[in-house]
Amino acid sequence: MRRIRSGRHLLAPAVLLVLAVGCSGPGAGSGSGSDRTGQQITVFAASSLTDVISTMNEAYDGGGQLLINLGSSAQLTAQLRSGAPADVLITADLEALQAVRDEGLLGAEQVVAGNTSVLALAPGNPGKVQALADVAQESVQVALCAPSVPCGRAAERVLAAAGVMVSGESREDSVRSVLTKVATGQADAGLVYQSDALSAANQGVTYLEVTDPEPNQYPAALTAEGAEHEAAVRFYEWLAGEEAARILRSAGFQPAGT
């Protein structure tokens, strides 16, 4: 089961997906982020996991109901720090966890995947981009993530390693916003994760490989609250297993630690 829910229990607008996973017993359909009836598991996941999380839901048979809150890593950690209930937090880089870690909000952490950056090109390549260096041309419309979010930090590393300077670019708050601009032709090119570029292939998006000196590592963290929730612990442990790794690889993610 998959349906869109209101974000009224959270402190900022977000997309919520209620995903039933082997539900049993009374109360399994509850939509409250703090209600434990039906073994509900509240998962905060980075927007670059939007597509793969549904596949994970279909494969996971550990019991419970997943309540998925999708957003930028910065948005999710801000919500958690402001008191929003969550059992598992998955961000798009390690740095995004630092603030919640410092506040003692995490119970355990593990890296579950890696993701390398690529240069996504708008359908038909209207900017005639043939290499990363081409994004420095004034005629090329470029979209990048803001440097305060994981995809922005990754973009800065890639551009610095290549010695490429970009001016007048659009700065977005999430990688999905960059991808949308590229897919709709609002930008000629944009630095996104490989998994995102692959997910937009059916929209005509292509990509060029670039040198990524430090591919992003995706940590999954069990929150202090989630550590007391048996169903959440089972899901957290499943994320480190081979089945979850296979699903992530098939979506364009890399094995953890690469």
mmCIF file of C-alpha atoms in Angstrom:
data_model
loop_
_atom_site.group_PDB
_atom_site.id
_atom_site.type_symbol
_atom_site.label_atom_id
_atom_site.label_comp_id
_atom_site.label_asym_id
_atom_site.label_seq_id
_atom_site.Cartn_x
_atom_site.Cartn_y
_atom_site.Cartn_z
ATOM 1 C CA MET A 1 0.000 0.000 0.000
ATOM 2 C CA ARG A 2 1.279 3.433 -0.865
ATOM 3 C CA ARG A 3 -0.507 6.699 -0.219
ATOM 4 C CA ILE A 4 0.359 10.339 0.308
ATOM 5 C CA ARG A 5 -0.143 11.669 3.806
ATOM 6 C CA SER A 6 -0.255 15.166 5.261
ATOM 7 C CA GLY A 7 2.896 16.422 6.943
ATOM 8 C CA ARG A 8 1.020 17.899 9.927
ATOM 9 C CA HIS A 9 3.049 15.937 12.490
ATOM 10 C CA LEU A 10 6.308 17.400 11.184
ATOM 11 C CA LEU A 11 7.785 20.838 11.644
ATOM 12 C CA ALA A 12 8.361 21.658 7.972
ATOM 13 C CA PRO A 13 6.587 20.721 4.736
ATOM 14 C CA ALA A 14 7.604 17.298 3.461
ATOM 15 C CA VAL A 15 6.321 14.368 1.470
ATOM 16 C CA LEU A 16 5.093 11.502 3.591
ATOM 17 C CA LEU A 17 4.521 8.013 2.247
ATOM 18 C CA VAL A 18 2.791 5.377 4.331
ATOM 19 C CA LEU A 19 4.068 1.990 3.195
ATOM 20 C CA ALA A 20 2.620 -1.190 4.654
ATOM 21 C CA VAL A 21 5.221 -3.884 5.251
ATOM 22 C CA GLY A 22 3.818 -7.233 6.326
ATOM 23 C CA CYS A 23 1.311 -5.508 8.644
ATOM 24 C CA SER A 24 -0.644 -7.566 11.119
ATOM 25 C CA GLY A 25 -2.708 -6.930 14.197
ATOM 26 C CA PRO A 26 -4.953 -4.021 15.160
ATOM 27 C CA GLY A 27 -3.967 -0.453 14.376
ATOM 28 C CA ALA A 28 -1.716 -1.343 11.457
ATOM 29 C CA GLY A 29 -3.139 1.441 9.317
ATOM 30 C CA SER A 30 -2.459 4.273 11.765
ATOM 31 C CA GLY A 31 -0.914 7.387 10.239
ATOM 32 C CA SER A 32 0.432 9.092 13.384
ATOM 33 C CA GLY A 33 4.197 9.506 13.430
ATOM 34 C CA SER A 34 4.258 8.872 17.198
ATOM 35 C CA ASP A 35 1.733 5.995 17.343
ATOM 36 C CA ARG A 36 3.422 2.618 17.895
ATOM 37 C CA THR A 37 0.317 0.493 17.291
ATOM 38 C CA GLY A 38 0.772 -1.746 14.283
ATOM 39 C CA GLN A 39 4.574 -1.550 14.737
ATOM 40 C CA GLN A 40 4.901 1.674 12.784
ATOM 41 C CA ILE A 41 8.453 2.631 11.782
ATOM 42 C CA THR A 42 9.090 6.309 11.057
ATOM 43 C CA VAL A 43 11.922 6.700 8.541
ATOM 44 C CA PHE A 44 13.434 10.040 7.537
ATOM 45 C CA ALA A 45 15.115 9.526 4.128
ATOM 46 C CA ALA A 46 17.096 11.858 1.864
ATOM 47 C CA SER A 47 15.277 12.874 -1.317
ATOM 48 C CA SER A 48 17.792 11.014 -3.491
ATOM 49 C CA LEU A 49 16.293 7.799 -2.070
ATOM 50 C CA THR A 50 12.814 8.678 -3.361
ATOM 51 C CA ASP A 51 12.634 5.964 -6.006
ATOM 52 C CA VAL A 52 14.558 3.191 -4.301
ATOM 53 C CA ILE A 53 12.602 3.372 -1.038
ATOM 54 C CA SER A 54 9.497 1.906 -2.706
ATOM 55 C CA THR A 55 11.507 -1.049 -3.985
ATOM 56 C CA MET A 56 12.910 -1.559 -0.505
ATOM 57 C CA ASN A 57 9.396 -1.546 0.889
ATOM 58 C CA GLU A 58 8.312 -4.292 -1.497
ATOM 59 C CA ALA A 59 11.285 -6.446 -0.532
ATOM 60 C CA TYR A 60 11.302 -5.894 3.230
ATOM 61 C CA ASP A 61 9.313 -8.505 5.142
ATOM 62 C CA GLY A 62 10.428 -7.784 8.688
ATOM 63 C CA GLY A 63 6.965 -6.621 9.753
ATOM 64 C CA GLY A 64 5.578 -3.209 10.555
ATOM 65 C CA GLN A 65 4.403 -0.166 8.666
ATOM 66 C CA LEU A 66 6.895 2.304 7.220
ATOM 67 C CA LEU A 67 6.039 5.987 7.487
ATOM 68 C CA ILE A 68 8.529 7.647 5.136
ATOM 69 C CA ASN A 69 9.385 11.340 5.355
ATOM 70 C CA LEU A 70 11.317 12.411 2.235
ATOM 71 C CA GLY A 71 13.272 15.659 2.130
ATOM 72 C CA SER A 72 16.702 17.194 1.872
ATOM 73 C CA SER A 73 19.160 15.961 4.486
ATOM 74 C CA ALA A 74 19.316 19.454 5.983
ATOM 75 C CA GLN A 75 15.540 19.621 6.283
ATOM 76 C CA LEU A 76 15.300 16.189 7.880
ATOM 77 C CA THR A 77 17.976 16.814 10.486
ATOM 78 C CA ALA A 78 16.417 20.180 11.332
ATOM 79 C CA GLN A 79 13.079 18.468 11.893
ATOM 80 C CA LEU A 80 14.665 15.849 14.131
ATOM 81 C CA ARG A 81 16.458 18.496 16.182
ATOM 82 C CA SER A 82 13.172 20.359 16.575
ATOM 83 C CA GLY A 83 11.471 17.333 18.087
ATOM 84 C CA ALA A 84 9.866 15.554 15.132
ATOM 85 C CA PRO A 85 9.515 11.808 15.884
ATOM 86 C CA ALA A 86 11.717 9.456 13.865
ATOM 87 C CA ASP A 87 13.119 5.954 14.272
ATOM 88 C CA VAL A 88 15.619 5.781 11.402
ATOM 89 C CA LEU A 89 17.391 8.637 9.609
ATOM 90 C CA ILE A 90 19.148 8.151 6.253
ATOM 91 C CA THR A 91 21.103 11.137 4.942
ATOM 92 C CA ALA A 92 23.067 11.727 1.749
ATOM 93 C CA ASP A 93 26.412 12.273 3.447
ATOM 94 C CA LEU A 94 28.155 11.791 6.783
ATOM 95 C CA GLU A 95 28.466 15.492 7.560
ATOM 96 C CA ALA A 96 24.692 15.915 7.649
ATOM 97 C CA LEU A 97 24.534 13.752 10.790
ATOM 98 C CA GLN A 98 26.991 15.809 12.811
ATOM 99 C CA ALA A 99 24.520 18.207 14.436
ATOM 100 C CA VAL A 100 22.075 15.490 15.532
ATOM 101 C CA ARG A 101 24.983 13.350 16.680
ATOM 102 C CA ASP A 102 26.318 16.195 18.820
ATOM 103 C CA GLU A 103 22.907 16.612 20.453
ATOM 104 C CA GLY A 104 22.783 12.955 21.465
ATOM 105 C CA LEU A 105 19.819 12.140 19.232
ATOM 106 C CA LEU A 106 21.339 9.035 17.631
ATOM 107 C CA GLY A 107 21.620 5.521 18.977
ATOM 108 C CA ALA A 108 23.679 3.776 16.264
ATOM 109 C CA GLU A 109 25.058 4.484 12.791
ATOM 110 C CA GLN A 110 26.155 2.508 9.741
ATOM 111 C CA VAL A 111 27.041 3.358 6.141
ATOM 112 C CA VAL A 112 24.669 1.560 3.782
ATOM 113 C CA ALA A 113 25.685 2.876 0.335
ATOM 114 C CA GLY A 114 27.805 5.241 -1.689
ATOM 115 C CA ASN A 115 26.757 7.546 -4.534
ATOM 116 C CA THR A 116 29.010 9.212 -7.070
ATOM 117 C CA SER A 117 28.317 12.525 -8.787
ATOM 118 C CA VAL A 118 27.636 12.820 -12.518
ATOM 119 C CA LEU A 119 26.779 15.682 -14.859
ATOM 120 C CA ALA A 120 23.144 15.314 -15.902
ATOM 121 C CA LEU A 121 22.169 16.759 -19.290
ATOM 122 C CA ALA A 122 18.778 18.089 -20.357
ATOM 123 C CA PRO A 123 16.846 16.067 -22.964
ATOM 124 C CA GLY A 124 18.460 16.569 -26.359
ATOM 125 C CA ASN A 125 21.485 18.269 -24.778
ATOM 126 C CA PRO A 126 20.468 21.804 -25.868
ATOM 127 C CA GLY A 127 23.569 23.274 -24.236
ATOM 128 C CA LYS A 128 25.798 21.016 -26.364
ATOM 129 C CA VAL A 129 27.723 20.007 -23.251
ATOM 130 C CA GLN A 130 30.462 17.492 -24.031
ATOM 131 C CA ALA A 131 32.565 17.723 -20.870
ATOM 132 C CA LEU A 132 32.421 19.142 -17.363
ATOM 133 C CA ALA A 133 34.530 22.117 -18.451
ATOM 134 C CA ASP A 134 31.678 23.253 -20.706
ATOM 135 C CA VAL A 135 29.557 24.307 -17.710
ATOM 136 C CA ALA A 136 31.901 27.284 -17.285
ATOM 137 C CA GLN A 137 30.547 28.776 -20.515
ATOM 138 C CA GLU A 138 28.113 31.651 -19.993
ATOM 139 C CA SER A 139 25.778 30.194 -22.614
ATOM 140 C CA VAL A 140 25.242 27.022 -20.552
ATOM 141 C CA GLN A 141 22.514 27.166 -17.904
ATOM 142 C CA VAL A 142 23.697 25.184 -14.878
ATOM 143 C CA ALA A 143 21.843 23.965 -11.789
ATOM 144 C CA LEU A 144 23.706 22.949 -8.642
ATOM 145 C CA CYS A 145 22.755 22.198 -5.062
ATOM 146 C CA ALA A 146 23.422 24.806 -2.402
ATOM 147 C CA PRO A 147 26.756 24.241 -0.615
ATOM 148 C CA SER A 148 24.960 23.722 2.711
ATOM 149 C CA VAL A 149 23.449 20.383 1.603
ATOM 150 C CA PRO A 150 25.191 17.088 0.717
ATOM 151 C CA CYS A 151 24.752 17.314 -3.053
ATOM 152 C CA GLY A 152 26.121 20.858 -2.944
ATOM 153 C CA ARG A 153 29.186 19.798 -1.002
ATOM 154 C CA ALA A 154 29.704 17.019 -3.547
ATOM 155 C CA ALA A 155 29.361 19.470 -6.441
ATOM 156 C CA GLU A 156 31.927 21.806 -4.890
ATOM 157 C CA ARG A 157 34.416 18.929 -4.575
ATOM 158 C CA VAL A 158 33.891 17.835 -8.177
ATOM 159 C CA LEU A 159 34.269 21.348 -9.588
ATOM 160 C CA ALA A 160 37.329 22.085 -7.448
ATOM 161 C CA ALA A 161 39.015 18.839 -8.490
ATOM 162 C CA ALA A 162 38.444 19.709 -12.150
ATOM 163 C CA GLY A 163 39.472 23.350 -11.734
ATOM 164 C CA VAL A 164 36.138 24.507 -13.156
ATOM 165 C CA MET A 165 34.502 27.785 -12.120
ATOM 166 C CA VAL A 166 30.765 28.292 -12.601
ATOM 167 C CA SER A 167 29.012 31.656 -12.368
ATOM 168 C CA GLY A 168 25.341 32.582 -12.450
ATOM 169 C CA GLU A 169 24.215 29.062 -11.661
ATOM 170 C CA SER A 170 20.898 28.162 -10.068
ATOM 171 C CA ARG A 171 21.337 26.908 -6.495
ATOM 172 C CA GLU A 172 18.781 24.405 -5.204
ATOM 173 C CA ASP A 173 17.997 22.949 -1.775
ATOM 174 C CA SER A 174 17.963 19.306 -2.885
ATOM 175 C CA VAL A 175 19.309 17.078 -5.624
ATOM 176 C CA ARG A 176 15.756 16.372 -6.785
ATOM 177 C CA SER A 177 15.255 20.077 -7.433
ATOM 178 C CA VAL A 178 18.395 20.109 -9.591
ATOM 179 C CA LEU A 179 17.220 17.012 -11.450
ATOM 180 C CA THR A 180 13.795 18.552 -12.085
ATOM 181 C CA LYS A 181 15.367 21.670 -13.582
ATOM 182 C CA VAL A 182 17.500 19.549 -15.907
ATOM 183 C CA ALA A 183 14.696 17.156 -16.861
ATOM 184 C CA THR A 184 12.331 20.023 -17.711
ATOM 185 C CA GLY A 185 14.938 21.978 -19.670
ATOM 186 C CA GLN A 186 15.128 24.852 -17.198
ATOM 187 C CA ALA A 187 18.832 24.027 -16.955
ATOM 188 C CA ASP A 188 21.140 22.594 -19.596
ATOM 189 C CA ALA A 189 23.156 20.623 -17.075
ATOM 190 C CA GLY A 190 23.414 19.902 -13.383
ATOM 191 C CA LEU A 191 25.586 17.932 -11.004
ATOM 192 C CA VAL A 192 23.499 15.181 -9.415
ATOM 193 C CA TYR A 193 24.066 11.695 -8.051
ATOM 194 C CA GLN A 194 24.320 8.842 -10.523
ATOM 195 C CA SER A 195 21.240 7.185 -9.017
ATOM 196 C CA ASP A 196 19.176 10.309 -9.707
ATOM 197 C CA ALA A 197 20.374 10.621 -13.296
ATOM 198 C CA LEU A 198 19.478 6.988 -13.947
ATOM 199 C CA SER A 199 16.010 7.493 -12.478
ATOM 200 C CA ALA A 200 15.323 10.256 -15.028
ATOM 201 C CA ALA A 201 16.451 8.321 -18.109
ATOM 202 C CA ASN A 202 12.825 7.798 -19.115
ATOM 203 C CA GLN A 203 12.471 11.597 -19.258
ATOM 204 C CA GLY A 204 15.314 11.875 -21.760
ATOM 205 C CA VAL A 205 17.992 12.840 -19.244
ATOM 206 C CA THR A 206 21.487 11.580 -20.052
ATOM 207 C CA TYR A 207 24.696 12.105 -18.131
ATOM 208 C CA LEU A 208 28.449 12.409 -18.391
ATOM 209 C CA GLU A 209 30.739 10.721 -15.908
ATOM 210 C CA VAL A 210 32.982 13.096 -13.969
ATOM 211 C CA THR A 211 35.876 12.628 -11.579
ATOM 212 C CA ASP A 212 34.383 12.500 -8.103
ATOM 213 C CA PRO A 213 37.261 12.622 -5.607
ATOM 214 C CA GLU A 214 35.082 11.591 -2.675
ATOM 215 C CA PRO A 215 31.754 9.908 -3.512
ATOM 216 C CA ASN A 216 29.083 10.561 -0.915
ATOM 217 C CA GLN A 217 28.550 7.943 1.761
ATOM 218 C CA TYR A 218 24.956 7.352 2.865
ATOM 219 C CA PRO A 219 24.686 6.685 6.599
ATOM 220 C CA ALA A 220 21.617 5.143 8.182
ATOM 221 C CA ALA A 221 21.214 6.098 11.822
ATOM 222 C CA LEU A 222 18.977 4.552 14.437
ATOM 223 C CA THR A 223 17.693 7.412 16.549
ATOM 224 C CA ALA A 224 17.714 7.299 20.326
ATOM 225 C CA GLU A 225 13.938 6.862 20.126
ATOM 226 C CA GLY A 226 14.191 4.171 17.460
ATOM 227 C CA ALA A 227 16.713 2.191 19.496
ATOM 228 C CA GLU A 228 13.869 1.461 21.930
ATOM 229 C CA HIS A 229 11.546 0.298 19.142
ATOM 230 C CA GLU A 230 11.992 -3.365 18.184
ATOM 231 C CA ALA A 231 10.464 -3.045 14.705
ATOM 232 C CA ALA A 232 12.720 -0.076 13.930
ATOM 233 C CA VAL A 233 15.805 -1.999 15.032
ATOM 234 C CA ARG A 234 14.862 -4.860 12.685
ATOM 235 C CA PHE A 235 14.509 -2.489 9.736
ATOM 236 C CA TYR A 236 17.792 -0.748 10.604
ATOM 237 C CA GLU A 237 19.588 -4.103 10.672
ATOM 238 C CA TRP A 238 17.985 -5.131 7.375
ATOM 239 C CA LEU A 239 19.415 -2.012 5.718
ATOM 240 C CA ALA A 240 22.923 -3.411 6.274
ATOM 241 C CA GLY A 241 22.108 -6.751 4.656
ATOM 242 C CA GLU A 242 22.678 -8.129 1.177
ATOM 243 C CA GLU A 243 19.085 -7.734 0.018
ATOM 244 C CA ALA A 244 19.077 -3.993 0.712
ATOM 245 C CA ALA A 245 22.546 -3.666 -0.847
ATOM 246 C CA ARG A 246 21.363 -5.413 -4.014
ATOM 247 C CA ILE A 247 18.381 -3.065 -4.313
ATOM 248 C CA LEU A 248 20.598 -0.021 -3.857
ATOM 249 C CA ARG A 249 23.121 -1.254 -6.446
ATOM 250 C CA SER A 250 20.371 -1.856 -8.990
ATOM 251 C CA ALA A 251 19.270 1.770 -8.549
ATOM 252 C CA GLY A 252 22.763 3.116 -9.284
ATOM 253 C CA PHE A 253 24.161 3.361 -5.765
ATOM 254 C CA GLN A 254 27.586 1.966 -4.928
ATOM 255 C CA PRO A 255 28.493 -0.495 -2.181
ATOM 256 C CA ALA A 256 29.099 1.045 1.219
ATOM 257 C CA GLY A 257 32.627 2.388 1.614
ATOM 258 C CA THR A 258 33.233 3.032 -2.119
#
